[in-house]
Coordinates of C-alpha atoms in Angstrom, one line a residue:
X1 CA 114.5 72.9 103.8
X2 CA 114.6 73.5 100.2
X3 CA 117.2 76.6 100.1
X4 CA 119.5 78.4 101.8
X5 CA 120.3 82.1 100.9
X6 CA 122.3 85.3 102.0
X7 CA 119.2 88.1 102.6
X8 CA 120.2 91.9 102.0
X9 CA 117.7 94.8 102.8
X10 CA 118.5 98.6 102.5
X11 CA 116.1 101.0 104.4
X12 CA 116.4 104.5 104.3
X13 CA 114.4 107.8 105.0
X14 CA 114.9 111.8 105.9
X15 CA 118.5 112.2 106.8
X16 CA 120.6 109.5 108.2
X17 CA 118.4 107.1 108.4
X18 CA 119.6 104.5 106.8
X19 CA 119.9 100.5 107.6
X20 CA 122.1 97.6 106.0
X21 CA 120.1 94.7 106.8
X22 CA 122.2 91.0 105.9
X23 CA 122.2 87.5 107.5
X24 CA 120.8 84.3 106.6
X25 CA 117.5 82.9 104.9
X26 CA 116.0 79.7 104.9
X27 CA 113.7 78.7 102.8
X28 CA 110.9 75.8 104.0
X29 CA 109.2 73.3 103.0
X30 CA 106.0 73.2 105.2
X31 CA 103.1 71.0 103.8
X32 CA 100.5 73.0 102.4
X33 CA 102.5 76.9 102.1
X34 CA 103.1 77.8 98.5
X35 CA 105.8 79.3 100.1
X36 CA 107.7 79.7 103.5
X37 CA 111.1 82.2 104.0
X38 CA 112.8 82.2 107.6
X39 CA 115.2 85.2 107.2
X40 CA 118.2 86.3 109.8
X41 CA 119.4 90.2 109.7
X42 CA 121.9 91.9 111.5
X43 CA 121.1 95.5 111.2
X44 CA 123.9 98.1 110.6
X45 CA 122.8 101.7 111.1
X46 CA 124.5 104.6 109.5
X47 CA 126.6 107.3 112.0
X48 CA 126.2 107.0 115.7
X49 CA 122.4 105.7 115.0
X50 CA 121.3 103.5 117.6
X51 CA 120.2 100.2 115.8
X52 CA 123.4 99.3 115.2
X53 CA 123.9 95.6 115.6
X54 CA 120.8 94.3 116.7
X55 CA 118.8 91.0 115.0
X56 CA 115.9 91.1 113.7
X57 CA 113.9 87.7 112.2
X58 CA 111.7 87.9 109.5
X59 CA 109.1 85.1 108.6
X60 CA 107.6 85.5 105.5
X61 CA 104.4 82.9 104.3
X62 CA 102.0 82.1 101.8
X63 CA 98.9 79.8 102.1
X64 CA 96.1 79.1 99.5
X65 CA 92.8 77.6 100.5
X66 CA 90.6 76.6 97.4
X67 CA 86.9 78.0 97.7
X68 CA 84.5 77.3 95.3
X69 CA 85.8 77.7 91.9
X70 CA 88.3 80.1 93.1
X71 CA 90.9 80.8 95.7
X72 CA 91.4 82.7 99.6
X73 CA 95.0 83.5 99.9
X74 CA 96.8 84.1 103.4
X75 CA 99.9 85.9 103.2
X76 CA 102.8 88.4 104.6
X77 CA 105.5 89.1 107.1
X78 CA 106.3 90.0 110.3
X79 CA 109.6 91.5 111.4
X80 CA 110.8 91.3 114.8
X81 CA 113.7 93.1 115.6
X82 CA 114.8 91.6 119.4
X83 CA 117.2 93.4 120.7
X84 CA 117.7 96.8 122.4
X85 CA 120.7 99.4 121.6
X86 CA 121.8 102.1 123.1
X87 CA 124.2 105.1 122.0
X88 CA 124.8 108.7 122.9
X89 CA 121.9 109.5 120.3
X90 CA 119.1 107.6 122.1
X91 CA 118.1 104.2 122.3
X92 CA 116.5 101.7 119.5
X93 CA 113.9 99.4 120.9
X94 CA 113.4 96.0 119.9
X95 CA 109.6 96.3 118.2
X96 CA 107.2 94.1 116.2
X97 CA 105.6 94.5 112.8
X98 CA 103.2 91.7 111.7
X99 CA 101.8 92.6 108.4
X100 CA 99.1 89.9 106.7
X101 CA 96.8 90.1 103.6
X102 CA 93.6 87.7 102.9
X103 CA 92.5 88.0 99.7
X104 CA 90.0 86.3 97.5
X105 CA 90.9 85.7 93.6
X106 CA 87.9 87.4 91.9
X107 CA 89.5 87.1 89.1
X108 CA 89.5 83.3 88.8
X109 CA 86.2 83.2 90.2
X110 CA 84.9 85.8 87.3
X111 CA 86.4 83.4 84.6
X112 CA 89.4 85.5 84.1
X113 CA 92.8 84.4 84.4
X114 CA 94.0 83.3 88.0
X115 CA 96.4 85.6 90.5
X116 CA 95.2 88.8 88.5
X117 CA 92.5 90.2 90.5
X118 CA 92.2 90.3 94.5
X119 CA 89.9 91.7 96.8
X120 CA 90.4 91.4 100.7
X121 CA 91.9 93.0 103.8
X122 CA 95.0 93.4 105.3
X123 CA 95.9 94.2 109.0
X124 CA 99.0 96.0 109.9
X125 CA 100.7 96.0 113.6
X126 CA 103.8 97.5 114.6
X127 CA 104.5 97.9 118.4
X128 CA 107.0 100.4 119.3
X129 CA 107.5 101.7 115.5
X130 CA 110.7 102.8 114.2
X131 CA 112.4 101.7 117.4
X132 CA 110.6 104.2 119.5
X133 CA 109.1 103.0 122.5
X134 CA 105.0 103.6 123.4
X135 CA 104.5 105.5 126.2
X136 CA 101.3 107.4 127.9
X137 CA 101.9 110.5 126.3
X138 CA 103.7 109.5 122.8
X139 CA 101.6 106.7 120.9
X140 CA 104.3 104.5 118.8
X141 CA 102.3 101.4 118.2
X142 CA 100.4 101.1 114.7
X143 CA 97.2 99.1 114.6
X144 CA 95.0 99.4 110.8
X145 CA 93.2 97.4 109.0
X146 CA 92.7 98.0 105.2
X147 CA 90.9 96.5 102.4
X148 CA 92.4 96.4 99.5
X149 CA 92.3 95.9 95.6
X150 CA 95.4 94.4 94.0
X151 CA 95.8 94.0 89.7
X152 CA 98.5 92.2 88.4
X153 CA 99.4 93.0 84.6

């Protein structure tokens, strides 16, 4: 472990919907991650919002492979909120949201400078999104992939 930190998040949307995320965050060292965050939130919800109170972990990573005479990077999140609340409003159910990019540095491998210019995918899953749960008739799970440019200035 090469830190411990207090995390804060503040979500918001239409309305009342908004979420005070704070707990605690560890930061890692695992052998061969340029990076590795282990963060704790409590979520508060605004109002009678159910969501109030419940955990959620989020792991957040970074990984470099060298190929060639450039680089593959593997990184992202996931946030997995694991409990269930219940109020007179409805109920928030625990869901999943894993979120990774692979991306290959073009730029180093054009002879530019390095970490300026990726190319690659990234896949995004969230089962029961927003809190709502799937059912038959009401789809809440996300499932994309996307590829993606990314320029650094």
């Amino acid at each position: 472990m090469s830190d411990v930190l207090i995390a804060a998040t503040y979500e918001f949307g239409e309305g009342d919907n908004e979420s005070y995320l704070i707990g605690p965050a560890f930061d890692l060292k695992i052998p061969g991650f340029d990076y590795f965050q282990l963060n704790f939130y409590q979520r508060q919800t605004e109002g009678n919002r159910p969501g109030d109170g419940v955990w959620q972990i989020t792991p957040v990573w970074s990984y470099t492979i060298p190929v060639g005479k450039s680089d593959v990077l593997i990184d992202g999140f996931m946030d997995w909120v694991v409990d269930n609340d219940k109020t007179s409003r409805g109920t928030y159910h625990s869901n999943l949201h894993f979120n990774p990019q692979i991306k290959y540095d073009l730029g180093k491998a054009l002879n530019y400078p390095e970490r300026q210019l990726y190319v690659g995918i990234e896949y995004d899953y969230w089962t029961n999104k927003y809190g709502i749960k799937d059912s038959g008739s009401f789809d809440t799970d996300q499932n994309t992939a996307s590829l993606l440019v990314k320029v650094f200035f």
